[in-house]
Amino acid sequence: MAPVGARTLEVLQTPVRLAGRVVHGFGRGSAQLGFPTANLAIRWDACDGDRAHLNNEERTVLTFAETARTGIYAAWAKVCDGPDQGVYKVAMSVGWNPHFQDLKRQTIEAWLLHDFADDFYDATLKVVVVAYVRDEAKFDSLDELIAEIRADGDFCERTLDERADLNAFKDDPFFSSAAALPTTPSSPPTDGAPQ
């Protein structure tokens, strides 16, 4: 197994606010791993060209996917147009899913640490990313990967509960129906020092 190292909490100076449509991924989260994840739509078709046709939400998600440090993040999220509109803790993966080695582009996969009664594909998901937890890692077995994902979820859940400064983002105005994305995307952490 690739060593994960200790999970740390690198709090972002400015939280990153993302909103996007939930799309189908490879179907591994629920079926193969036991962790249902919400994959945010990323407009990779615009990554090398004119972005003027993208709406602000699409530009923000694309910019984050292109520039964010790959790994696991702690966040809060809300399914905006589903029957369950609570705001829940999230362990979010941004990157290449190195265990499976079959991605052509990076993904943003949010594991909402809540049991939902129904799927919410095509719904709008709002996410407030508040901290970086660890780097991506490749594991020797599926069992090791599952154990690390579970540990990521436990760490994010515990940390978001214990840290009042991070817990406060559960009530971020971004989650209200009237809130809109800022006109300029926040800068996510890069492969250098966290923000």
Short mmCIF file of N, CA and C in Angstrom, two decimals:
data_model
loop_
_atom_site.label_atom_id
_atom_site.label_comp_id
_atom_site.label_asym_id
_atom_site.label_seq_id
_atom_site.Cartn_x
_atom_site.Cartn_y
_atom_site.Cartn_z
N MET A 1 0.84 -1.19 0.00
CA MET A 1 0.00 0.00 0.00
C MET A 1 0.88 1.24 0.00
N ALA A 2 0.46 2.21 -0.74
CA ALA A 2 1.15 3.50 -0.71
C ALA A 2 0.85 4.15 0.63
N PRO A 3 1.85 4.66 1.31
CA PRO A 3 1.57 5.26 2.62
C PRO A 3 0.74 6.53 2.47
N VAL A 4 -0.33 6.60 3.24
CA VAL A 4 -1.19 7.78 3.22
C VAL A 4 -0.57 8.86 4.08
N GLY A 5 0.09 8.48 5.14
CA GLY A 5 0.60 9.47 6.07
C GLY A 5 -0.53 9.95 6.95
N ALA A 6 -0.21 10.79 7.85
CA ALA A 6 -1.23 11.30 8.77
C ALA A 6 -2.16 12.25 8.02
N ARG A 7 -3.41 12.16 8.33
CA ARG A 7 -4.36 13.14 7.80
C ARG A 7 -4.17 14.42 8.58
N THR A 8 -4.05 15.50 7.86
CA THR A 8 -3.89 16.80 8.50
C THR A 8 -5.02 17.69 8.03
N LEU A 9 -5.12 18.81 8.63
CA LEU A 9 -6.16 19.74 8.24
C LEU A 9 -5.51 21.04 7.81
N GLU A 10 -5.49 21.28 6.52
CA GLU A 10 -4.97 22.53 5.98
C GLU A 10 -6.19 23.38 5.62
N VAL A 11 -6.58 24.26 6.54
CA VAL A 11 -7.77 25.08 6.34
C VAL A 11 -7.51 26.08 5.22
N LEU A 12 -8.45 26.17 4.28
CA LEU A 12 -8.32 27.12 3.18
C LEU A 12 -8.57 28.52 3.70
N GLN A 13 -7.73 29.46 3.33
CA GLN A 13 -7.95 30.85 3.75
C GLN A 13 -9.28 31.38 3.23
N THR A 14 -9.61 31.00 2.02
CA THR A 14 -10.89 31.36 1.43
C THR A 14 -11.57 30.08 0.99
N PRO A 15 -12.71 29.75 1.57
CA PRO A 15 -13.40 28.52 1.13
C PRO A 15 -13.75 28.61 -0.35
N VAL A 16 -13.76 27.48 -1.01
CA VAL A 16 -14.12 27.40 -2.42
C VAL A 16 -15.58 26.99 -2.51
N ARG A 17 -16.37 27.77 -3.24
CA ARG A 17 -17.80 27.50 -3.39
C ARG A 17 -18.06 27.00 -4.80
N LEU A 18 -18.57 25.78 -4.88
CA LEU A 18 -18.84 25.13 -6.16
C LEU A 18 -20.32 24.82 -6.26
N ALA A 19 -20.87 24.93 -7.45
CA ALA A 19 -22.24 24.50 -7.71
C ALA A 19 -22.25 23.86 -9.08
N GLY A 20 -22.87 22.70 -9.16
CA GLY A 20 -22.92 22.01 -10.45
C GLY A 20 -23.92 20.88 -10.44
N ARG A 21 -24.13 20.36 -11.62
CA ARG A 21 -25.06 19.25 -11.80
C ARG A 21 -24.37 17.94 -11.42
N VAL A 22 -25.11 17.05 -10.77
CA VAL A 22 -24.60 15.73 -10.40
C VAL A 22 -24.77 14.81 -11.61
N VAL A 23 -23.66 14.21 -12.03
CA VAL A 23 -23.66 13.34 -13.20
C VAL A 23 -23.24 11.93 -12.81
N HIS A 24 -23.53 10.98 -13.69
CA HIS A 24 -23.12 9.60 -13.47
C HIS A 24 -21.62 9.49 -13.63
N GLY A 25 -20.99 8.74 -12.73
CA GLY A 25 -19.58 8.43 -12.85
C GLY A 25 -19.43 7.01 -13.37
N PHE A 26 -18.47 6.29 -12.84
CA PHE A 26 -18.26 4.90 -13.23
C PHE A 26 -19.16 3.94 -12.47
N GLY A 27 -19.90 4.43 -11.47
CA GLY A 27 -20.77 3.57 -10.69
C GLY A 27 -20.04 2.76 -9.64
N ARG A 28 -18.78 3.11 -9.37
CA ARG A 28 -18.00 2.34 -8.40
C ARG A 28 -18.29 2.74 -6.97
N GLY A 29 -18.63 4.02 -6.75
CA GLY A 29 -18.78 4.52 -5.39
C GLY A 29 -19.73 3.68 -4.56
N SER A 30 -20.94 3.52 -5.02
CA SER A 30 -21.94 2.75 -4.27
C SER A 30 -21.73 1.25 -4.46
N ALA A 31 -21.67 0.82 -5.71
CA ALA A 31 -21.69 -0.60 -6.03
C ALA A 31 -20.43 -1.34 -5.59
N GLN A 32 -19.27 -0.80 -5.90
CA GLN A 32 -18.03 -1.51 -5.66
C GLN A 32 -17.37 -1.15 -4.33
N LEU A 33 -17.51 0.11 -3.92
CA LEU A 33 -16.80 0.56 -2.73
C LEU A 33 -17.69 0.72 -1.50
N GLY A 34 -18.98 0.91 -1.71
CA GLY A 34 -19.88 1.10 -0.59
C GLY A 34 -19.98 2.54 -0.12
N PHE A 35 -19.48 3.48 -0.92
CA PHE A 35 -19.51 4.90 -0.58
C PHE A 35 -20.13 5.66 -1.75
N PRO A 36 -21.42 5.96 -1.69
CA PRO A 36 -22.03 6.67 -2.81
C PRO A 36 -21.50 8.09 -2.92
N THR A 37 -20.99 8.42 -4.09
CA THR A 37 -20.44 9.76 -4.29
C THR A 37 -21.24 10.50 -5.35
N ALA A 38 -21.23 11.82 -5.23
CA ALA A 38 -21.87 12.69 -6.21
C ALA A 38 -20.78 13.29 -7.08
N ASN A 39 -20.79 12.97 -8.35
CA ASN A 39 -19.80 13.48 -9.30
C ASN A 39 -20.30 14.79 -9.88
N LEU A 40 -19.52 15.85 -9.71
CA LEU A 40 -19.90 17.14 -10.29
C LEU A 40 -19.55 17.16 -11.78
N ALA A 41 -20.46 17.70 -12.58
CA ALA A 41 -20.20 17.88 -14.00
C ALA A 41 -19.07 18.90 -14.17
N ILE A 42 -18.10 18.55 -14.99
CA ILE A 42 -16.97 19.44 -15.28
C ILE A 42 -16.96 19.66 -16.78
N ARG A 43 -16.96 20.89 -17.22
CA ARG A 43 -17.01 21.21 -18.65
C ARG A 43 -15.61 21.15 -19.27
N TRP A 44 -15.07 19.93 -19.36
CA TRP A 44 -13.74 19.75 -19.93
C TRP A 44 -13.70 20.16 -21.40
N ASP A 45 -14.84 20.19 -22.07
CA ASP A 45 -14.86 20.59 -23.48
C ASP A 45 -14.40 22.04 -23.66
N ALA A 46 -14.40 22.81 -22.59
CA ALA A 46 -14.01 24.22 -22.69
C ALA A 46 -12.64 24.49 -22.08
N CYS A 47 -11.91 23.47 -21.68
CA CYS A 47 -10.67 23.73 -20.95
C CYS A 47 -9.58 24.37 -21.80
N ASP A 48 -9.59 24.14 -23.11
CA ASP A 48 -8.55 24.73 -23.96
C ASP A 48 -9.05 25.84 -24.86
N GLY A 49 -10.31 26.20 -24.68
CA GLY A 49 -10.86 27.18 -25.60
C GLY A 49 -11.53 28.33 -24.90
N ASP A 50 -12.44 28.93 -25.61
CA ASP A 50 -13.18 30.09 -25.12
C ASP A 50 -14.17 29.64 -24.04
N ARG A 51 -14.13 30.29 -22.92
CA ARG A 51 -15.02 29.95 -21.80
C ARG A 51 -16.20 30.92 -21.70
N ALA A 52 -16.31 31.81 -22.65
CA ALA A 52 -17.36 32.83 -22.58
C ALA A 52 -18.75 32.21 -22.58
N HIS A 53 -18.91 31.05 -23.19
CA HIS A 53 -20.22 30.40 -23.24
C HIS A 53 -20.57 29.65 -21.95
N LEU A 54 -19.61 29.51 -21.05
CA LEU A 54 -19.88 28.84 -19.78
C LEU A 54 -20.55 29.80 -18.81
N ASN A 55 -21.46 29.27 -17.99
CA ASN A 55 -22.00 30.12 -16.94
C ASN A 55 -20.99 30.18 -15.80
N ASN A 56 -21.21 31.05 -14.86
CA ASN A 56 -20.27 31.27 -13.77
C ASN A 56 -20.02 29.99 -12.97
N GLU A 57 -21.07 29.22 -12.73
CA GLU A 57 -20.92 27.97 -11.97
C GLU A 57 -20.02 26.99 -12.72
N GLU A 58 -20.23 26.85 -14.03
CA GLU A 58 -19.41 25.93 -14.83
C GLU A 58 -17.95 26.38 -14.85
N ARG A 59 -17.72 27.68 -15.00
CA ARG A 59 -16.34 28.20 -14.99
C ARG A 59 -15.66 27.93 -13.66
N THR A 60 -16.39 28.13 -12.57
CA THR A 60 -15.81 27.93 -11.24
C THR A 60 -15.43 26.47 -11.03
N VAL A 61 -16.32 25.56 -11.41
CA VAL A 61 -16.03 24.12 -11.26
C VAL A 61 -14.84 23.73 -12.13
N LEU A 62 -14.82 24.18 -13.38
CA LEU A 62 -13.72 23.85 -14.29
C LEU A 62 -12.39 24.39 -13.76
N THR A 63 -12.38 25.64 -13.32
CA THR A 63 -11.15 26.23 -12.78
C THR A 63 -10.65 25.45 -11.57
N PHE A 64 -11.56 25.07 -10.68
CA PHE A 64 -11.17 24.29 -9.51
C PHE A 64 -10.58 22.94 -9.94
N ALA A 65 -11.25 22.26 -10.88
CA ALA A 65 -10.76 20.95 -11.34
C ALA A 65 -9.39 21.06 -11.99
N GLU A 66 -9.15 22.13 -12.70
CA GLU A 66 -7.86 22.32 -13.38
C GLU A 66 -6.72 22.68 -12.44
N THR A 67 -7.03 23.42 -11.38
CA THR A 67 -5.95 24.01 -10.58
C THR A 67 -5.84 23.49 -9.16
N ALA A 68 -6.83 22.78 -8.68
CA ALA A 68 -6.80 22.32 -7.29
C ALA A 68 -5.74 21.25 -7.09
N ARG A 69 -5.19 21.26 -5.93
CA ARG A 69 -4.28 20.21 -5.51
C ARG A 69 -5.09 18.92 -5.42
N THR A 70 -4.61 17.85 -6.03
CA THR A 70 -5.37 16.59 -5.99
C THR A 70 -5.30 16.00 -4.59
N GLY A 71 -6.40 15.37 -4.20
CA GLY A 71 -6.45 14.73 -2.90
C GLY A 71 -7.83 14.79 -2.30
N ILE A 72 -7.87 14.69 -0.99
CA ILE A 72 -9.12 14.65 -0.24
C ILE A 72 -9.32 15.98 0.48
N TYR A 73 -10.56 16.47 0.42
CA TYR A 73 -10.94 17.73 1.05
C TYR A 73 -12.10 17.50 2.01
N ALA A 74 -12.20 18.35 3.02
CA ALA A 74 -13.36 18.40 3.90
C ALA A 74 -14.25 19.54 3.40
N ALA A 75 -15.56 19.28 3.39
CA ALA A 75 -16.48 20.27 2.83
C ALA A 75 -17.87 20.09 3.44
N TRP A 76 -18.74 21.00 3.06
CA TRP A 76 -20.17 20.94 3.36
C TRP A 76 -20.90 20.95 2.03
N ALA A 77 -22.06 20.28 1.94
CA ALA A 77 -22.79 20.28 0.67
C ALA A 77 -24.28 20.18 0.89
N LYS A 78 -25.00 20.63 -0.14
CA LYS A 78 -26.46 20.60 -0.14
C LYS A 78 -26.94 20.23 -1.54
N VAL A 79 -27.89 19.30 -1.61
CA VAL A 79 -28.57 18.98 -2.86
C VAL A 79 -29.73 19.98 -2.97
N CYS A 80 -29.61 20.90 -3.89
CA CYS A 80 -30.53 22.05 -3.91
C CYS A 80 -31.92 21.74 -4.42
N ASP A 81 -32.07 20.79 -5.31
CA ASP A 81 -33.39 20.55 -5.88
C ASP A 81 -33.85 19.11 -5.67
N GLY A 82 -33.49 18.55 -4.53
CA GLY A 82 -33.96 17.22 -4.17
C GLY A 82 -34.89 17.32 -2.98
N PRO A 83 -35.50 16.20 -2.60
CA PRO A 83 -36.42 16.23 -1.47
C PRO A 83 -35.73 16.47 -0.12
N ASP A 84 -34.46 16.06 0.00
CA ASP A 84 -33.69 16.25 1.23
C ASP A 84 -32.77 17.43 1.01
N GLN A 85 -33.09 18.58 1.59
CA GLN A 85 -32.32 19.79 1.36
C GLN A 85 -31.46 20.19 2.56
N GLY A 86 -31.07 19.21 3.34
CA GLY A 86 -30.17 19.49 4.44
C GLY A 86 -28.77 19.80 3.95
N VAL A 87 -27.97 20.40 4.81
CA VAL A 87 -26.56 20.65 4.53
C VAL A 87 -25.77 19.62 5.32
N TYR A 88 -24.92 18.86 4.61
CA TYR A 88 -24.24 17.72 5.22
C TYR A 88 -22.72 17.79 5.05
N LYS A 89 -22.04 17.11 5.95
CA LYS A 89 -20.58 17.02 5.89
C LYS A 89 -20.18 16.19 4.68
N VAL A 90 -18.98 16.49 4.17
CA VAL A 90 -18.50 15.85 2.95
C VAL A 90 -17.02 15.50 3.07
N ALA A 91 -16.67 14.32 2.57
CA ALA A 91 -15.28 13.97 2.25
C ALA A 91 -15.24 13.98 0.73
N MET A 92 -14.42 14.85 0.15
CA MET A 92 -14.45 15.04 -1.30
C MET A 92 -13.10 14.70 -1.92
N SER A 93 -13.16 13.91 -2.98
CA SER A 93 -11.97 13.54 -3.73
C SER A 93 -11.87 14.39 -4.98
N VAL A 94 -10.70 14.95 -5.21
CA VAL A 94 -10.42 15.70 -6.43
C VAL A 94 -9.18 15.06 -7.04
N GLY A 95 -9.33 14.54 -8.24
CA GLY A 95 -8.14 13.96 -8.87
C GLY A 95 -8.42 12.83 -9.82
N TRP A 96 -7.47 11.89 -9.84
CA TRP A 96 -7.37 10.87 -10.88
C TRP A 96 -7.83 9.48 -10.44
N ASN A 97 -8.23 9.30 -9.20
CA ASN A 97 -8.59 7.96 -8.71
C ASN A 97 -7.51 6.95 -9.08
N PRO A 98 -6.30 7.11 -8.56
CA PRO A 98 -5.15 6.34 -9.04
C PRO A 98 -5.28 4.83 -8.86
N HIS A 99 -6.14 4.37 -7.98
CA HIS A 99 -6.30 2.92 -7.81
C HIS A 99 -6.83 2.28 -9.09
N PHE A 100 -7.70 2.98 -9.80
CA PHE A 100 -8.35 2.38 -10.96
C PHE A 100 -7.65 2.68 -12.28
N GLN A 101 -6.90 3.74 -12.39
CA GLN A 101 -6.08 4.07 -13.56
C GLN A 101 -6.85 4.09 -14.88
N ASP A 102 -8.10 4.55 -14.86
CA ASP A 102 -8.87 4.55 -16.10
C ASP A 102 -9.49 5.91 -16.42
N LEU A 103 -9.02 6.95 -15.76
CA LEU A 103 -9.58 8.27 -16.02
C LEU A 103 -8.78 9.01 -17.08
N LYS A 104 -9.48 9.75 -17.93
CA LYS A 104 -8.83 10.61 -18.91
C LYS A 104 -8.76 12.04 -18.40
N ARG A 105 -9.64 12.38 -17.46
CA ARG A 105 -9.69 13.71 -16.84
C ARG A 105 -9.92 13.55 -15.35
N GLN A 106 -9.51 14.55 -14.60
CA GLN A 106 -9.75 14.54 -13.16
C GLN A 106 -11.24 14.61 -12.87
N THR A 107 -11.61 14.12 -11.71
CA THR A 107 -13.00 14.18 -11.27
C THR A 107 -13.10 14.94 -9.95
N ILE A 108 -14.30 15.39 -9.66
CA ILE A 108 -14.64 15.95 -8.35
C ILE A 108 -15.79 15.10 -7.83
N GLU A 109 -15.50 14.32 -6.79
CA GLU A 109 -16.47 13.38 -6.25
C GLU A 109 -16.71 13.69 -4.77
N ALA A 110 -17.94 14.07 -4.47
CA ALA A 110 -18.30 14.40 -3.09
C ALA A 110 -19.02 13.22 -2.46
N TRP A 111 -18.49 12.73 -1.34
CA TRP A 111 -19.18 11.71 -0.56
C TRP A 111 -19.89 12.46 0.57
N LEU A 112 -21.19 12.67 0.41
CA LEU A 112 -21.98 13.33 1.45
C LEU A 112 -22.19 12.33 2.57
N LEU A 113 -21.77 12.70 3.76
CA LEU A 113 -21.78 11.78 4.91
C LEU A 113 -23.17 11.76 5.54
N HIS A 114 -24.11 11.27 4.73
CA HIS A 114 -25.52 11.22 5.10
C HIS A 114 -26.18 10.14 4.24
N ASP A 115 -27.17 9.48 4.80
CA ASP A 115 -27.91 8.48 4.02
C ASP A 115 -29.11 9.13 3.35
N PHE A 116 -29.09 9.17 2.03
CA PHE A 116 -30.18 9.73 1.26
C PHE A 116 -31.14 8.61 0.85
N ALA A 117 -32.43 8.90 0.85
CA ALA A 117 -33.43 7.91 0.47
C ALA A 117 -33.37 7.60 -1.02
N ASP A 118 -33.01 8.59 -1.84
CA ASP A 118 -33.02 8.42 -3.29
C ASP A 118 -31.75 8.98 -3.90
N ASP A 119 -31.46 8.53 -5.14
CA ASP A 119 -30.38 9.13 -5.91
C ASP A 119 -30.74 10.56 -6.26
N PHE A 120 -29.74 11.35 -6.56
CA PHE A 120 -30.03 12.73 -6.97
C PHE A 120 -29.23 13.13 -8.22
N TYR A 121 -29.16 12.21 -9.18
CA TYR A 121 -28.54 12.54 -10.47
C TYR A 121 -29.31 13.68 -11.12
N ASP A 122 -28.58 14.53 -11.80
CA ASP A 122 -29.11 15.71 -12.50
C ASP A 122 -29.57 16.81 -11.55
N ALA A 123 -29.46 16.61 -10.26
CA ALA A 123 -29.78 17.67 -9.29
C ALA A 123 -28.59 18.64 -9.22
N THR A 124 -28.83 19.81 -8.66
CA THR A 124 -27.76 20.77 -8.44
C THR A 124 -27.18 20.56 -7.05
N LEU A 125 -25.87 20.41 -6.99
CA LEU A 125 -25.17 20.24 -5.73
C LEU A 125 -24.35 21.49 -5.47
N LYS A 126 -24.51 22.07 -4.29
CA LYS A 126 -23.66 23.18 -3.86
C LYS A 126 -22.70 22.65 -2.81
N VAL A 127 -21.43 23.01 -2.94
CA VAL A 127 -20.38 22.53 -2.05
C VAL A 127 -19.55 23.72 -1.58
N VAL A 128 -19.28 23.77 -0.29
CA VAL A 128 -18.35 24.74 0.26
C VAL A 128 -17.15 23.95 0.78
N VAL A 129 -16.04 24.07 0.07
CA VAL A 129 -14.81 23.33 0.39
C VAL A 129 -14.03 24.16 1.40
N VAL A 130 -13.73 23.56 2.56
CA VAL A 130 -13.13 24.34 3.64
C VAL A 130 -11.71 23.94 4.03
N ALA A 131 -11.29 22.70 3.70
CA ALA A 131 -9.96 22.28 4.14
C ALA A 131 -9.44 21.13 3.27
N TYR A 132 -8.12 21.07 3.18
CA TYR A 132 -7.44 19.97 2.50
C TYR A 132 -7.02 18.96 3.56
N VAL A 133 -7.19 17.66 3.24
CA VAL A 133 -6.94 16.61 4.23
C VAL A 133 -5.70 15.78 3.91
N ARG A 134 -5.60 15.30 2.67
CA ARG A 134 -4.44 14.46 2.33
C ARG A 134 -4.29 14.37 0.82
N ASP A 135 -3.10 13.91 0.40
CA ASP A 135 -2.81 13.68 -1.01
C ASP A 135 -3.52 12.42 -1.51
N GLU A 136 -3.67 12.35 -2.83
CA GLU A 136 -4.14 11.11 -3.45
C GLU A 136 -3.11 10.02 -3.22
N ALA A 137 -3.56 8.78 -3.23
CA ALA A 137 -2.64 7.66 -3.08
C ALA A 137 -3.18 6.46 -3.84
N LYS A 138 -2.29 5.61 -4.31
CA LYS A 138 -2.67 4.36 -4.97
C LYS A 138 -2.49 3.24 -3.95
N PHE A 139 -3.45 2.33 -3.91
CA PHE A 139 -3.42 1.25 -2.94
C PHE A 139 -3.24 -0.09 -3.63
N ASP A 140 -2.68 -1.05 -2.90
CA ASP A 140 -2.40 -2.36 -3.46
C ASP A 140 -3.64 -3.23 -3.58
N SER A 141 -4.68 -2.91 -2.81
CA SER A 141 -5.88 -3.74 -2.88
C SER A 141 -7.12 -2.87 -2.70
N LEU A 142 -8.24 -3.42 -3.13
CA LEU A 142 -9.52 -2.74 -2.96
C LEU A 142 -9.85 -2.59 -1.48
N ASP A 143 -9.51 -3.58 -0.68
CA ASP A 143 -9.78 -3.51 0.76
C ASP A 143 -9.03 -2.35 1.42
N GLU A 144 -7.78 -2.13 1.00
CA GLU A 144 -7.01 -1.00 1.54
C GLU A 144 -7.65 0.33 1.12
N LEU A 145 -8.07 0.41 -0.14
CA LEU A 145 -8.73 1.63 -0.61
C LEU A 145 -9.99 1.91 0.19
N ILE A 146 -10.80 0.89 0.39
CA ILE A 146 -12.05 1.04 1.14
C ILE A 146 -11.77 1.51 2.57
N ALA A 147 -10.76 0.91 3.21
CA ALA A 147 -10.41 1.31 4.58
C ALA A 147 -9.98 2.77 4.64
N GLU A 148 -9.22 3.23 3.65
CA GLU A 148 -8.76 4.62 3.64
C GLU A 148 -9.90 5.60 3.35
N ILE A 149 -10.80 5.22 2.45
CA ILE A 149 -11.96 6.08 2.19
C ILE A 149 -12.80 6.22 3.46
N ARG A 150 -13.02 5.11 4.14
CA ARG A 150 -13.78 5.15 5.40
C ARG A 150 -13.08 6.05 6.42
N ALA A 151 -11.74 5.93 6.51
CA ALA A 151 -10.98 6.78 7.44
C ALA A 151 -11.06 8.25 7.04
N ASP A 152 -11.08 8.54 5.72
CA ASP A 152 -11.25 9.92 5.26
C ASP A 152 -12.59 10.47 5.73
N GLY A 153 -13.65 9.67 5.55
CA GLY A 153 -14.98 10.10 5.97
C GLY A 153 -15.05 10.34 7.46
N ASP A 154 -14.47 9.43 8.24
CA ASP A 154 -14.46 9.59 9.70
C ASP A 154 -13.71 10.85 10.11
N PHE A 155 -12.56 11.08 9.47
CA PHE A 155 -11.76 12.26 9.79
C PHE A 155 -12.52 13.54 9.46
N CYS A 156 -13.11 13.60 8.27
CA CYS A 156 -13.85 14.81 7.87
C CYS A 156 -15.05 15.04 8.78
N GLU A 157 -15.78 13.98 9.08
CA GLU A 157 -16.95 14.13 9.93
C GLU A 157 -16.57 14.64 11.32
N ARG A 158 -15.57 14.03 11.91
CA ARG A 158 -15.12 14.42 13.25
C ARG A 158 -14.58 15.86 13.25
N THR A 159 -13.77 16.18 12.27
CA THR A 159 -13.16 17.50 12.21
C THR A 159 -14.20 18.59 12.00
N LEU A 160 -15.14 18.36 11.10
CA LEU A 160 -16.18 19.37 10.85
C LEU A 160 -17.09 19.55 12.05
N ASP A 161 -17.23 18.51 12.87
CA ASP A 161 -17.99 18.64 14.12
C ASP A 161 -17.21 19.41 15.19
N GLU A 162 -15.93 19.09 15.31
CA GLU A 162 -15.12 19.62 16.42
C GLU A 162 -14.64 21.05 16.22
N ARG A 163 -14.43 21.46 15.00
CA ARG A 163 -13.89 22.79 14.73
C ARG A 163 -15.02 23.78 14.51
N ALA A 164 -15.24 24.66 15.46
CA ALA A 164 -16.34 25.63 15.36
C ALA A 164 -16.20 26.51 14.12
N ASP A 165 -14.95 26.88 13.78
CA ASP A 165 -14.75 27.74 12.61
C ASP A 165 -15.18 27.04 11.32
N LEU A 166 -15.00 25.72 11.25
CA LEU A 166 -15.40 24.98 10.06
C LEU A 166 -16.88 24.57 10.12
N ASN A 167 -17.36 24.28 11.32
CA ASN A 167 -18.76 23.91 11.51
C ASN A 167 -19.68 25.05 11.09
N ALA A 168 -19.22 26.28 11.25
CA ALA A 168 -20.03 27.46 10.92
C ALA A 168 -20.39 27.51 9.44
N PHE A 169 -19.59 26.86 8.58
CA PHE A 169 -19.88 26.89 7.15
C PHE A 169 -21.13 26.08 6.78
N LYS A 170 -21.63 25.31 7.71
CA LYS A 170 -22.89 24.61 7.47
C LYS A 170 -24.01 25.61 7.20
N ASP A 171 -23.89 26.80 7.78
CA ASP A 171 -24.90 27.85 7.62
C ASP A 171 -24.47 28.93 6.63
N ASP A 172 -23.53 28.61 5.75
CA ASP A 172 -23.04 29.57 4.77
C ASP A 172 -24.20 30.08 3.90
N PRO A 173 -24.28 31.40 3.68
CA PRO A 173 -25.35 31.95 2.85
C PRO A 173 -25.40 31.37 1.43
N PHE A 174 -24.29 30.82 0.96
CA PHE A 174 -24.24 30.18 -0.36
C PHE A 174 -25.28 29.08 -0.50
N PHE A 175 -25.61 28.42 0.61
CA PHE A 175 -26.58 27.32 0.56
C PHE A 175 -28.03 27.80 0.46
N SER A 176 -28.28 29.08 0.74
CA SER A 176 -29.65 29.57 0.63
C SER A 176 -30.03 29.70 -0.84
N SER A 177 -31.29 29.62 -1.13
CA SER A 177 -31.74 29.64 -2.53
C SER A 177 -31.41 30.96 -3.21
N ALA A 178 -31.30 32.04 -2.47
CA ALA A 178 -31.02 33.34 -3.06
C ALA A 178 -29.53 33.56 -3.31
N ALA A 179 -28.68 32.76 -2.70
CA ALA A 179 -27.24 32.96 -2.85
C ALA A 179 -26.78 32.57 -4.25
N ALA A 180 -25.88 33.34 -4.79
CA ALA A 180 -25.29 33.04 -6.09
C ALA A 180 -23.79 32.90 -5.92
N LEU A 181 -23.17 32.31 -6.93
CA LEU A 181 -21.72 32.19 -6.91
C LEU A 181 -21.08 33.56 -7.07
N PRO A 182 -19.92 33.76 -6.48
CA PRO A 182 -19.20 35.01 -6.73
C PRO A 182 -18.83 35.10 -8.21
N THR A 183 -18.65 36.29 -8.71
CA THR A 183 -18.35 36.44 -10.13
C THR A 183 -16.94 36.00 -10.47
N THR A 184 -16.05 35.96 -9.51
CA THR A 184 -14.69 35.49 -9.74
C THR A 184 -14.47 34.27 -8.87
N PRO A 185 -14.07 33.12 -9.47
CA PRO A 185 -13.87 31.93 -8.66
C PRO A 185 -12.78 32.13 -7.62
N SER A 186 -12.98 31.53 -6.46
CA SER A 186 -11.93 31.54 -5.45
C SER A 186 -10.78 30.70 -5.93
N SER A 187 -9.59 31.00 -5.51
CA SER A 187 -8.43 30.22 -5.91
C SER A 187 -8.28 29.03 -4.99
N PRO A 188 -8.32 27.82 -5.55
CA PRO A 188 -8.12 26.63 -4.73
C PRO A 188 -6.64 26.44 -4.45
N PRO A 189 -6.33 25.59 -3.49
CA PRO A 189 -4.91 25.33 -3.24
C PRO A 189 -4.31 24.63 -4.44
N THR A 190 -3.07 24.92 -4.72
CA THR A 190 -2.36 24.29 -5.83
C THR A 190 -1.44 23.24 -5.25
N ASP A 191 -0.59 22.69 -6.08
CA ASP A 191 0.33 21.67 -5.59
C ASP A 191 1.39 22.25 -4.66
N GLY A 192 1.41 23.55 -4.53
CA GLY A 192 2.33 24.19 -3.60
C GLY A 192 1.72 24.28 -2.23
N ALA A 193 2.08 25.26 -1.50
CA ALA A 193 1.58 25.42 -0.13
C ALA A 193 0.09 25.72 -0.15
N PRO A 194 -0.66 25.19 0.84
CA PRO A 194 -2.08 25.46 0.89
C PRO A 194 -2.35 26.93 1.20
N GLN A 195 -3.54 27.34 0.81
CA GLN A 195 -3.92 28.73 1.07
C GLN A 195 -4.58 28.85 2.41
#
